[in-house]
Amino acid sequence: MEIAPRAEFAKAIKPIDRRSVHQICSGQVVLNLCTAVKELVENSIDAGATTVEVKLKDYGTDLIEVSDNGCGVEEENFAGLTLKHHTSKIQDFSDLINVETFGFRGEALSSLCALSDVSIFTCHMSAKVGTRLVFDHSGKITLKVPYPRQQGTTVSVQQLFHTLPVRHKEFQRNIKKEYAKMVQVLQAYCIISTGVRITCTNQVGQGKKQPVVCTNGNSKVKENIGAVFGQKQVQSLIPFVQLPPSDDICEEYGLNPADIPTRLYTITGFVSRCDHGIGRSTTDRQFFFINQRPCDPTKVSKLVNEVYHMYNRHQYPFVVLNICADSDSVDINVTPDKRQILLQEEKLLLAILKTSLMGMFGSDVNKMVLNQKLIDAEGNFKTTFRNDAESPPLETRDSLSQNRSGNAKIAVTAARLRETFSLYAVKKSTENPNLPSPSHGQRKLPTFFSVLNSPDKETGSEKVDRSGKVVDLSRPDVIDGKVKKLAESPYSGGDSALAGSEMGSRSLAIGNHFNSESSSSSFGEESRLHDEGAQREGLERNGPISRAECGTDQRDRSGSPQQIPRYSPKVKRLKISPSPLETKDIQMSELLSQCDIPVEMARRTVPLEFSLNVLRDRVKKLIVQQEKKAEVLHYRKFRAKINPGENKTAEDELRKEISKEMFAKMEIIGQFNLGFIVAKLNSDLFIIDQHASDEKYNFEQLQEHTVLQGQRLISPQNLNLTAVNESILIENMEIFRKNGFDFVIDEDAPVTQRVKLISLPMSKNWTFGPQDIEELIFMLSDSPGVMCRPSRVRQMFASRACRKSVMVGTALNAKEMKKLIVHMGEIEHPWNCPHGRPTIRHIANLDLISQE
Ligand code: ADP
Ligand code: MG
C-alpha cells in the first residue's frame, strides 16, 4: 500500500473567512458573565455617566442590561459601535501610553454581538430623540428606529454565549460561580468609581427584583466601601500609610536603597486592622487597583495576605489598595480583559508595600496616629487638621480645592480632635507635594485621584537631613524609613528625637508622665533656669542616683530652650508644684530626692562607709513607710451603700478598685448566716454572696467550654436565609457547631437555598429552632469569628449553673470559702450573677471605723 506524501495532506494556506474569525476570537474577549458585565459598566463610566444601572435576569443567563446617563452615541457612530477594533478612545499605539479610559481595544461590543443578541438604545446629548438599534451576530445594524429616551445609552445583551453551544451549556451549569465572581468584580467598580451611582439587581424567573449591590454616587472611596459592605466594615479599616522601603526589606528584595526611584509608586487605600476577629475568614473582600483600574496583581495580593498573617494568623484582611504609577511604567494591554497588568520595578512596589503594612500593623498603631496627626516634621504641634481623615488621593478634585482654601482656617473642634485621635490618617495632600505623580492618569479616573497629579512639584518642601538623605518634610511619619514613635518627643527632630526615645524608656521607671506633652508645656522659663542650676548641682554632687541622671543630661547643659527637660530636673519640679493627679510620681520623686540627701551626707562625713546595700535598705524602708502613709491618707475607695439603687455605683467602684488578682489575696473572716462569706483585703471588709458568686463562675465555665449535643433532623430543613446571612453562617460554621447546630451546604443551589439545617441542639427541657440561628447570625454579623451563644442557650446555662452551685444554707469551711473567692478572680465579670444579683459588696473600711 502506498502512503501518500505529506504534501498531499497539506492544503493551501488561505485566510479564514471574516465571520468565523470574529466568532472564534470573540469568545476570548468576553470569557464569562463577569467580563460581559465589566465591559458594559466600563463603557458607561467611560461615557461619563453618573448613574449606571445593571439589570440581570436569571443571573445574567437570560439578560444583561446596562443603562447609563452618559454622553450617548452620535448617529454617525452607530455603525462603528459594534465593529471589531472600532473605538472612539485611541487612534494608534502611541495613544495607549496615555489612555485615560477603561476601554481602548474596540472589541467588547463587537464580541458581545458575536456571542449574543444585542440591542442598543441611545440618545446622544445633541440628539432630539433616541434610537433603538438591533444588531446581528456580525455587528451589523438590522433595525434602527426612533425610540424615546433621555440622554444616555442602554446596552441589552440576551442569551449570552448561545452562539457557542458548548460554552453556553458550561455557562449555565456554572452560573452560580460566574455570578459570584461577577458580583465581586462589580463591587470593585463600585468602590473605585467615586461620583458614580452604580446599582445592580437580579430577577429570577418572574420573581421580584433582588438588589445585588449599589452605591450612592459618593465622592469618597471610603463611603463607597460603606455603601457596598456596610459601616461595620468601614469601622474595621485603617487607611494605608505609605513608607519608603526599609533597608532590611530592600535587602530581602535585592534592591539597592541608594538607587531606588523615589516617585514611582503612590499607594492609597484601606486595610483591615490586624486585631483578631477584625479580619475576614476568606479573601473575599480584597480589591486591587492600578491607576484606578480593577485588576488581579497576584504577587501584590499574596504579599498583603502574608504580611497580615504575621499579625493575625487566622484571618484575611479586607483590602482596597490603589497603586498609582506613571502610566509609562505600566502595561495594561496584556490580556483582553486587562486584569493582568505588567509593572516596572515590581520588586520595589512589593518592598514599599511590605514596609508600609508592617509599619501599620506593627507596634502601637495608636501612638502612630498621635504622632502623625499632631506633630509635624519640625517637631511642632500642628494646629490645623484636615476635615477628613481619608487619604487625600481618594478625594475628588472639587473637595480638594475646597480643602486647599479652607484648610488653614479650620478650627480644632472637639469633634475633630476626637476624629483625629480615633482615625489614622495620611497627611493632607496640600502638604504633600512630593508624592510620586503618575503624570497621565486615566481620563475618567484622575478625577478620583486627581490629587496625585497635583502640580506643586517645584515648591517641594524637601530638605536634606544630616546624613545627606532627602527628608520629606511633608511626611513626618517617615524619617530614614522608620516610623517615629510617640516616645520620640515632639521637642526634637532628627538625632535628638532618638535621644528623646531613649530618655523616654529610661524615665518610664520613674513615671510615665515625664514624656507627656502636658507636663512639659506647663513649665516656664524660670523653672527651666532653676532646673539647670539644680542639674549642675547634681553633677557636682555625683551621688549614685544623680550620676545616672547626669549621664543623660549632658546634652541639656548646652541645650536650647526647646530641648527636652530631662528627668532629674523634673523630679525637682514636681516637688515644687505637685498636682493632685500626680501623687504617685510625687511619692517616688520625693523618695528619690530623699535618697540623695543621705548620700550626700555620707560622702561628706564617712565616705567609705557608703554601701549600696545600706542605701537599698533605706529605700525599701522608705517605700514601706510611704505605703503606710499612703494607706492612711488614702481617699475612701468605697462609698456606695448596699442598696439596690446603688448597684451600679457599687459595681463601678469595685471594678475600679479590685483587680482580678486581688481576690486571691483576700483573707477569709468567716461565714455569715450560712449564705455569705465575709472577707478582708487590707483594711476593707467585703461580703460575698456564696451562691451568686459560685453560680457566676459555673455559668462562665459552661459558656466557654460546653459543646452542645445536637440532634439530627429527620429531613434537612431549608432556612431561606438572605445571601448575606447565608455567607455569615457559612463563614462561622464552627461557632454554630459548638452550639449544637449543623448544616449541609450546597454551593450550587440558588442563593437563599444554599444552607439546610440538619441538626439542632438538644437538652431535656429546652427546644431550639431557626430563630436561634437568626439570632446567632445577627451577633456574628457584628463580630464575625467571635464565640457567642444564642440568648436561650445562655438562659439554659444560667439555670444549669444555678442548680450546680453552692446553695444558701450550706455551711462552708474556710477552704471551701477560699476556693469560691479565688474563683471570683477567674471570672470575666465577677460583679453579678447570671441573673443579675450582686455577688460582692463592700461593707466597711476598718481604718475609718477606728478613726471615728
Ligand atoms: P472600547 O470601549 O474598547 O472603545 P467597545 O466595543 O467597548 O470598545 O465600545 C466601542 C465604542 O462604542 C466605544 O469606543 C464608545 O465610543 C462607544 N460606546 C460603547 N458603549 C457606550 C456607552 N455606554 N455610551 C456611549 N458610548 C459608548
Ligand atoms: Mg469598552
PDB file of C-alpha atoms and ligand atoms in Angstrom, residues 43-44 46-47 68 71-73 81 86-89 103-110 153, ligand 1:
ATOM      1  CA  ASN A  43     -18.255  51.681  28.672  1.00  0.00           C
ATOM      2  CA  SER A  44     -20.818  53.564  30.738  1.00  0.00           C
ATOM      3  CA  ASP A  46     -16.039  55.896  30.018  1.00  0.00           C
ATOM      4  CA  ALA A  47     -19.057  57.735  28.591  1.00  0.00           C
ATOM      5  CA  ASP A  68     -26.401  54.897  31.852  1.00  0.00           C
ATOM      6  CA  CYS A  71     -22.948  61.141  26.666  1.00  0.00           C
ATOM      7  CA  GLY A  72     -24.826  58.720  24.393  1.00  0.00           C
ATOM      8  CA  VAL A  73     -23.803  57.729  20.869  1.00  0.00           C
ATOM      9  CA  LEU A  81     -20.232  50.870  17.600  1.00  0.00           C
ATOM     10  CA  HIS A  86     -13.573  50.240  16.269  1.00  0.00           C
ATOM     11  CA  THR A  87     -13.158  52.578  19.174  1.00  0.00           C
ATOM     12  CA  SER A  88     -13.539  56.241  19.929  1.00  0.00           C
ATOM     13  CA  LYS A  89     -10.849  56.033  22.576  1.00  0.00           C
ATOM     14  CA  GLY A 103     -11.719  50.535  27.234  1.00  0.00           C
ATOM     15  CA  PHE A 104      -9.483  51.098  24.239  1.00  0.00           C
ATOM     16  CA  ARG A 105      -9.470  47.902  22.197  1.00  0.00           C
ATOM     17  CA  GLY A 106     -12.828  48.317  20.456  1.00  0.00           C
ATOM     18  CA  GLU A 107     -13.669  44.668  20.978  1.00  0.00           C
ATOM     19  CA  ALA A 108     -16.328  44.428  23.639  1.00  0.00           C
ATOM     20  CA  LEU A 109     -19.472  45.369  21.787  1.00  0.00           C
ATOM     21  CA  SER A 110     -18.459  43.527  18.630  1.00  0.00           C
ATOM     22  CA  THR A 153     -27.216  54.552  26.487  1.00  0.00           C
TER      23      THR A 153
HETATM   24  P1  ADP B   1     -13.868  50.291  23.598  1.00  0.00           P
HETATM   25  O1  ADP B   1     -14.552  50.525  24.904  1.00  0.00           O
HETATM   26  O2  ADP B   1     -12.632  49.498  23.786  1.00  0.00           O
HETATM   27  O3  ADP B   1     -13.677  51.523  22.813  1.00  0.00           O
HETATM   28  P2  ADP B   1     -16.267  48.908  22.953  1.00  0.00           P
HETATM   29  O4  ADP B   1     -16.564  47.856  21.998  1.00  0.00           O
HETATM   30  O5  ADP B   1     -16.495  48.618  24.386  1.00  0.00           O
HETATM   31  O6  ADP B   1     -14.778  49.356  22.754  1.00  0.00           O
HETATM   32  O7  ADP B   1     -17.101  50.183  22.561  1.00  0.00           O
HETATM   33  C1  ADP B   1     -16.970  50.721  21.266  1.00  0.00           C
HETATM   34  C2  ADP B   1     -17.324  52.175  21.262  1.00  0.00           C
HETATM   35  O8  ADP B   1     -18.707  52.344  21.481  1.00  0.00           O
HETATM   36  C3  ADP B   1     -16.658  52.964  22.343  1.00  0.00           C
HETATM   37  O9  ADP B   1     -15.384  53.392  21.913  1.00  0.00           O
HETATM   38  C4  ADP B   1     -17.608  54.116  22.551  1.00  0.00           C
HETATM   39  O10 ADP B   1     -17.341  55.158  21.651  1.00  0.00           O
HETATM   40  C5  ADP B   1     -18.967  53.537  22.167  1.00  0.00           C
HETATM   41  N1  ADP B   1     -19.746  53.179  23.356  1.00  0.00           N
HETATM   42  C6  ADP B   1     -19.837  51.960  23.913  1.00  0.00           C
HETATM   43  N2  ADP B   1     -20.654  51.971  24.992  1.00  0.00           N
HETATM   44  C7  ADP B   1     -21.050  53.246  25.152  1.00  0.00           C
HETATM   45  C8  ADP B   1     -21.895  53.915  26.096  1.00  0.00           C
HETATM   46  N3  ADP B   1     -22.465  53.275  27.124  1.00  0.00           N
HETATM   47  N4  ADP B   1     -22.108  55.252  25.923  1.00  0.00           N
HETATM   48  C9  ADP B   1     -21.519  55.902  24.916  1.00  0.00           C
HETATM   49  N5  ADP B   1     -20.720  55.338  24.008  1.00  0.00           N
HETATM   50  C10 ADP B   1     -20.475  54.017  24.098  1.00  0.00           C
END
